[in-house]
Coordinates of N, CA, C and O in Angstrom, one line a residue:
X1 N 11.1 -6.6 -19.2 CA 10.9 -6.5 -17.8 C 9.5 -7.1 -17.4 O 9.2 -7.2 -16.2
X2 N 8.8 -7.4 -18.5 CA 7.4 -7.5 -18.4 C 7.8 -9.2 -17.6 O 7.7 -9.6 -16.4
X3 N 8.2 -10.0 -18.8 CA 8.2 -11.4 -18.0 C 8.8 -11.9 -16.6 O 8.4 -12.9 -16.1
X4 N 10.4 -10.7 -16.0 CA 10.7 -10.8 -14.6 C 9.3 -10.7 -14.0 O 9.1 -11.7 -13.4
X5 N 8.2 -9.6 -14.0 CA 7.3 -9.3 -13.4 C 6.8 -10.3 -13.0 O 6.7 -11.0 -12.0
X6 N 6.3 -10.3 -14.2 CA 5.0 -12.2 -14.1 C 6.1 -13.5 -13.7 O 5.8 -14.7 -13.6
X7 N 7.0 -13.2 -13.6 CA 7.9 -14.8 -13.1 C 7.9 -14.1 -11.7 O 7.1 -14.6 -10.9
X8 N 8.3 -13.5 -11.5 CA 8.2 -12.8 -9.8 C 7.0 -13.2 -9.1 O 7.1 -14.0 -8.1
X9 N 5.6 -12.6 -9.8 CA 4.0 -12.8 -9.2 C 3.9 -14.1 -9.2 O 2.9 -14.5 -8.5
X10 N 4.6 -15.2 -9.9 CA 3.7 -16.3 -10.3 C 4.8 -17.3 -9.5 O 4.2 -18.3 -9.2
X11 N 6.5 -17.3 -9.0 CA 7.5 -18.0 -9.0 C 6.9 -18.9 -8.0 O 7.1 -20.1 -8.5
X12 N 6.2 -18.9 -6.8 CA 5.8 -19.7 -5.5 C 4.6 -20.3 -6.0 O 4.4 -21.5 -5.7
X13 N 3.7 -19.6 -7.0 CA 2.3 -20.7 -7.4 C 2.3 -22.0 -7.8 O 3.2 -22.6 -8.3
X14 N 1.0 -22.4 -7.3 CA 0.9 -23.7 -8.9 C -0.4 -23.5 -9.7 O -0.6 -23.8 -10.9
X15 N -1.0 -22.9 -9.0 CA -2.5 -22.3 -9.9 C -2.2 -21.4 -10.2 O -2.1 -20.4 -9.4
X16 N -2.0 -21.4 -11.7 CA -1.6 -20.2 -12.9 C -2.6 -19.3 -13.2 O -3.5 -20.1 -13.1
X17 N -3.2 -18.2 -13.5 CA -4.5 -17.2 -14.1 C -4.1 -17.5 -15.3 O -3.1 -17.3 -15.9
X18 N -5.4 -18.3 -15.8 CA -5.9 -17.9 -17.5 C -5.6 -16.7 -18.7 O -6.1 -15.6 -18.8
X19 N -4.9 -17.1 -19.2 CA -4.6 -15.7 -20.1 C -5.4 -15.1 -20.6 O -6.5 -15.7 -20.8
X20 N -5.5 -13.7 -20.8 CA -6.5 -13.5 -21.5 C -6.6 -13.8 -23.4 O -5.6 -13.8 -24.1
X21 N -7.9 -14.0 -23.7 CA -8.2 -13.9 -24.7 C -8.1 -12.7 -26.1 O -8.9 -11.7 -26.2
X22 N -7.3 -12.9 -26.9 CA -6.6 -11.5 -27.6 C -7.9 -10.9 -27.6 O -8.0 -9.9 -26.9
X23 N -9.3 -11.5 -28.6 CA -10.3 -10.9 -28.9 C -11.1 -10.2 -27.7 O -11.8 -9.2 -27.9
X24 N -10.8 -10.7 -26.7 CA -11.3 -9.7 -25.6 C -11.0 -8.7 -25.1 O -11.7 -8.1 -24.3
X25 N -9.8 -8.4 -25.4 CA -8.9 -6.9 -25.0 C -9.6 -6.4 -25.9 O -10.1 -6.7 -27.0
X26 N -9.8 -4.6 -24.8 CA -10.8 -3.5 -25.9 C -9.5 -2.7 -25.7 O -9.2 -2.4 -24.5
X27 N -8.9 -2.4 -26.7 CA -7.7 -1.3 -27.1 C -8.3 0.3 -27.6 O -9.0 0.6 -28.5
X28 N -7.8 0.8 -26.8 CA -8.1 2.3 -27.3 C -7.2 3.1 -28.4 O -6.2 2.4 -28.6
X29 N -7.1 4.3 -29.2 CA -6.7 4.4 -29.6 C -4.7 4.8 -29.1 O -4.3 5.2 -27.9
X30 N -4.0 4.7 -30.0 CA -2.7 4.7 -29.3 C -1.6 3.7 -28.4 O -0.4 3.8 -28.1
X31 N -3.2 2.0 -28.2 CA -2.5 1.0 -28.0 C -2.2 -0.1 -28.6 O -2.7 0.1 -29.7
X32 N -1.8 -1.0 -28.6 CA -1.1 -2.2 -28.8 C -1.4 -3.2 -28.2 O -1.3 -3.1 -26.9
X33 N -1.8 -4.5 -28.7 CA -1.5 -5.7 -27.9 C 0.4 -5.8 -28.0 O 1.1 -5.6 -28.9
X34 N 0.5 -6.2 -26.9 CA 2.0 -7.1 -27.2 C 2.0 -8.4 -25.7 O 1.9 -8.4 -24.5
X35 N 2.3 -9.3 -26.9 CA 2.6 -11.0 -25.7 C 3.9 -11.1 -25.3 O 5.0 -10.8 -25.9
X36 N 3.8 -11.6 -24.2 CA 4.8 -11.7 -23.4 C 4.8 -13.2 -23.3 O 3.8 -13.9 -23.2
X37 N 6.1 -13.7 -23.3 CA 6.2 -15.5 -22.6 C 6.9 -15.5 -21.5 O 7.8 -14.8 -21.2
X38 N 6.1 -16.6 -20.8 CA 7.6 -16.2 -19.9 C 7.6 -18.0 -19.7 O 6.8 -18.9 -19.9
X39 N 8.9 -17.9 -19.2 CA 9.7 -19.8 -18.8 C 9.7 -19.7 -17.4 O 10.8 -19.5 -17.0
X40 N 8.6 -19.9 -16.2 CA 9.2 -19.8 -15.3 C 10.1 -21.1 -14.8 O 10.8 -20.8 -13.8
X41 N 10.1 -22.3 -15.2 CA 11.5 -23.4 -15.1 C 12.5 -22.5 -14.8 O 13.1 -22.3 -13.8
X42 N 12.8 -21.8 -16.3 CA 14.1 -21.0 -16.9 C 13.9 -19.9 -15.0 O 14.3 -20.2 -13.9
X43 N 13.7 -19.5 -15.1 CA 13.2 -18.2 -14.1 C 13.4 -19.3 -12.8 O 14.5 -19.0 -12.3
X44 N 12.8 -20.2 -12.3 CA 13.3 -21.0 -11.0 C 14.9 -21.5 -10.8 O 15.5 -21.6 -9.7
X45 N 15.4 -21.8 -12.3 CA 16.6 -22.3 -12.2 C 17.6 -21.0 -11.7 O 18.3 -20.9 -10.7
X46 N 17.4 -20.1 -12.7 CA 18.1 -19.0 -12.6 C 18.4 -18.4 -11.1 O 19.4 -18.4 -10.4
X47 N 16.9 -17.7 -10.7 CA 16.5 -17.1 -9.5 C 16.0 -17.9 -8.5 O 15.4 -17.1 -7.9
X48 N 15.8 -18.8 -7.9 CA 15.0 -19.6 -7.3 C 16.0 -19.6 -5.5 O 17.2 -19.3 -5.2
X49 N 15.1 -19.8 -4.8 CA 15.6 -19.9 -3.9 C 16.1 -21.2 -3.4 O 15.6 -22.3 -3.7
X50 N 17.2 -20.8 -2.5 CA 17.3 -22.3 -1.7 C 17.0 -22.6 -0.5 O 16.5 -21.8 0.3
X51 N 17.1 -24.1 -0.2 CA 16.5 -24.2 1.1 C 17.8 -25.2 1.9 O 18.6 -25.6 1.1
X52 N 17.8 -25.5 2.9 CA 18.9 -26.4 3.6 C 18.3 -27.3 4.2 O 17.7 -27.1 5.3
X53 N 18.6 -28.7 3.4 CA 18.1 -30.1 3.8 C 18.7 -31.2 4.7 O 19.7 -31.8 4.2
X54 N 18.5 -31.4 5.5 CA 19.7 -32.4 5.9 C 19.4 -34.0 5.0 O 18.3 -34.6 5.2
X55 N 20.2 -34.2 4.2 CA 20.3 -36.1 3.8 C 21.2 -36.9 4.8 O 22.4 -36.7 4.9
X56 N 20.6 -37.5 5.3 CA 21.9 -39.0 5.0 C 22.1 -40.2 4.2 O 21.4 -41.1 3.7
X57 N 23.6 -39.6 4.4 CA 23.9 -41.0 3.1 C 25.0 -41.8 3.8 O 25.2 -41.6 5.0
X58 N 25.7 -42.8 3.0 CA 27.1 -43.7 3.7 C 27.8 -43.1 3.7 O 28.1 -42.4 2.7
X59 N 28.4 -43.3 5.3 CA 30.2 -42.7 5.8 C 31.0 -42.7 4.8 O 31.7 -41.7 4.5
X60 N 30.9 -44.1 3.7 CA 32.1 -44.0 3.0 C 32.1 -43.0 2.2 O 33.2 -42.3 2.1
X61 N 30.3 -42.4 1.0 CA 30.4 -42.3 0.2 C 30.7 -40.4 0.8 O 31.3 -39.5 0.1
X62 N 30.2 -40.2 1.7 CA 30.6 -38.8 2.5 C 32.1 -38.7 2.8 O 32.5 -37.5 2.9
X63 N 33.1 -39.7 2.9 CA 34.3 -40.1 2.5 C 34.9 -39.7 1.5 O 35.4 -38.7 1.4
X64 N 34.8 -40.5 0.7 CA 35.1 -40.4 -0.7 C 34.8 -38.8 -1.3 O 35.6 -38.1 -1.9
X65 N 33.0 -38.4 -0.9 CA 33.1 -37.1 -1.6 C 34.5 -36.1 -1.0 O 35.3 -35.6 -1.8
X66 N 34.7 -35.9 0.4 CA 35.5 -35.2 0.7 C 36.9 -35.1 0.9 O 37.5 -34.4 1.7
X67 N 37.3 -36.1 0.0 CA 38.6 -36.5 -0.1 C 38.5 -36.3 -1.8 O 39.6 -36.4 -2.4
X68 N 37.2 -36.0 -2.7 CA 37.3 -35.8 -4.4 C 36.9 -34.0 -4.4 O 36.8 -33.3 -5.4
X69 N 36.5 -33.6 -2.8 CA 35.9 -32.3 -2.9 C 34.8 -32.2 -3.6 O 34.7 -31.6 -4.6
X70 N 34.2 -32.7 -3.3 CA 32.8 -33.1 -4.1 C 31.6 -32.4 -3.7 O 30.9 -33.3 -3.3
X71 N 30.9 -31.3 -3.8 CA 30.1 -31.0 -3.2 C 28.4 -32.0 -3.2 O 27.6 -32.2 -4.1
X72 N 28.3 -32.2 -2.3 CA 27.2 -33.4 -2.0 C 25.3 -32.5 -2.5 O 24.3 -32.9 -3.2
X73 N 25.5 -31.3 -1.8 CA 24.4 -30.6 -1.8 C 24.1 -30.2 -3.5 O 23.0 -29.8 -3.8
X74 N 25.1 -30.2 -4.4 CA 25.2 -30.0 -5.7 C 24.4 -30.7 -6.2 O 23.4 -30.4 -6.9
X75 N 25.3 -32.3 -5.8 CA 25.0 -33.7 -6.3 C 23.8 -33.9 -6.7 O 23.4 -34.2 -7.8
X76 N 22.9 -33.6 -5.2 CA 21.9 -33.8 -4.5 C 21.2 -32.8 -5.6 O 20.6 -33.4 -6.5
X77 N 21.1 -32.1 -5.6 CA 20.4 -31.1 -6.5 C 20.4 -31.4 -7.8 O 19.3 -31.2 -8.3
X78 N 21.5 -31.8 -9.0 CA 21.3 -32.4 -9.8 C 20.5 -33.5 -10.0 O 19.6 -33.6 -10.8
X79 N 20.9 -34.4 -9.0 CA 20.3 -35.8 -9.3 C 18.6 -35.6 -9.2 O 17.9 -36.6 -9.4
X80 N 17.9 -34.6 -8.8 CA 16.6 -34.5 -8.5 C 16.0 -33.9 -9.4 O 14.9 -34.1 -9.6
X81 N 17.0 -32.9 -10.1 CA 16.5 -32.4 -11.4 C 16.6 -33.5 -12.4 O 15.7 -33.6 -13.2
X82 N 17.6 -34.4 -12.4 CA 17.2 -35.4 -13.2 C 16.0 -36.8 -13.0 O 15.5 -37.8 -13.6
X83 N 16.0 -36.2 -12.0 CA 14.6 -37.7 -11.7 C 13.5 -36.9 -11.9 O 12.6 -37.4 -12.6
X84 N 13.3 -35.5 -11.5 CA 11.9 -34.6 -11.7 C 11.9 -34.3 -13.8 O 11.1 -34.2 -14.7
X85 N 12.9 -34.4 -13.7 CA 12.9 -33.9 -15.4 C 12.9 -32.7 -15.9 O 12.3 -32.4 -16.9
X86 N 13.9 -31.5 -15.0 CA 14.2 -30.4 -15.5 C 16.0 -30.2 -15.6 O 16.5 -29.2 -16.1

């Protein structure tokens, strides 16, 4: 649950907080370090919100999609993840 948290606090940023340094944690007795990772990509893909864009593209190919049922807003969403590189 620890990494939903920090993917939650962190999902909208771009300036991340510096980890702390293990050697600088002062542990008392009874605790533990334990690390957490987190992917927020993985965490954006999953949970991420959407937004509603208008594109235009050609009659035909808006054609064609709705005559193959093709969802465009999909399309559109793949193809960006592949030009951004996730």
């Amino acid at each position: 649950m620890a990494a939903d948290l920090i993917s939650n606090l962190l999902e909208d940023s771009v300036n991340y907080p510096q980890p702390s340094l293990p050697q600088d944690i002062k542990l008392t007795a009874g605790e533990q370090l334990v690390y957490v990772t987190v992917d927020l990509d993985a965490f954006r893909r999953k949970y991420g919100k959407t937004v509603r864009k208008n594109i235009t593209i050609p009659e035909y190919l808006n054609k064609l999609a709705k005559e193959q049922k093709i969802n465009v807003s999909q399309v559109a969403t793949e193809a960006l993840r592949v030009k951004l590189g996730f």
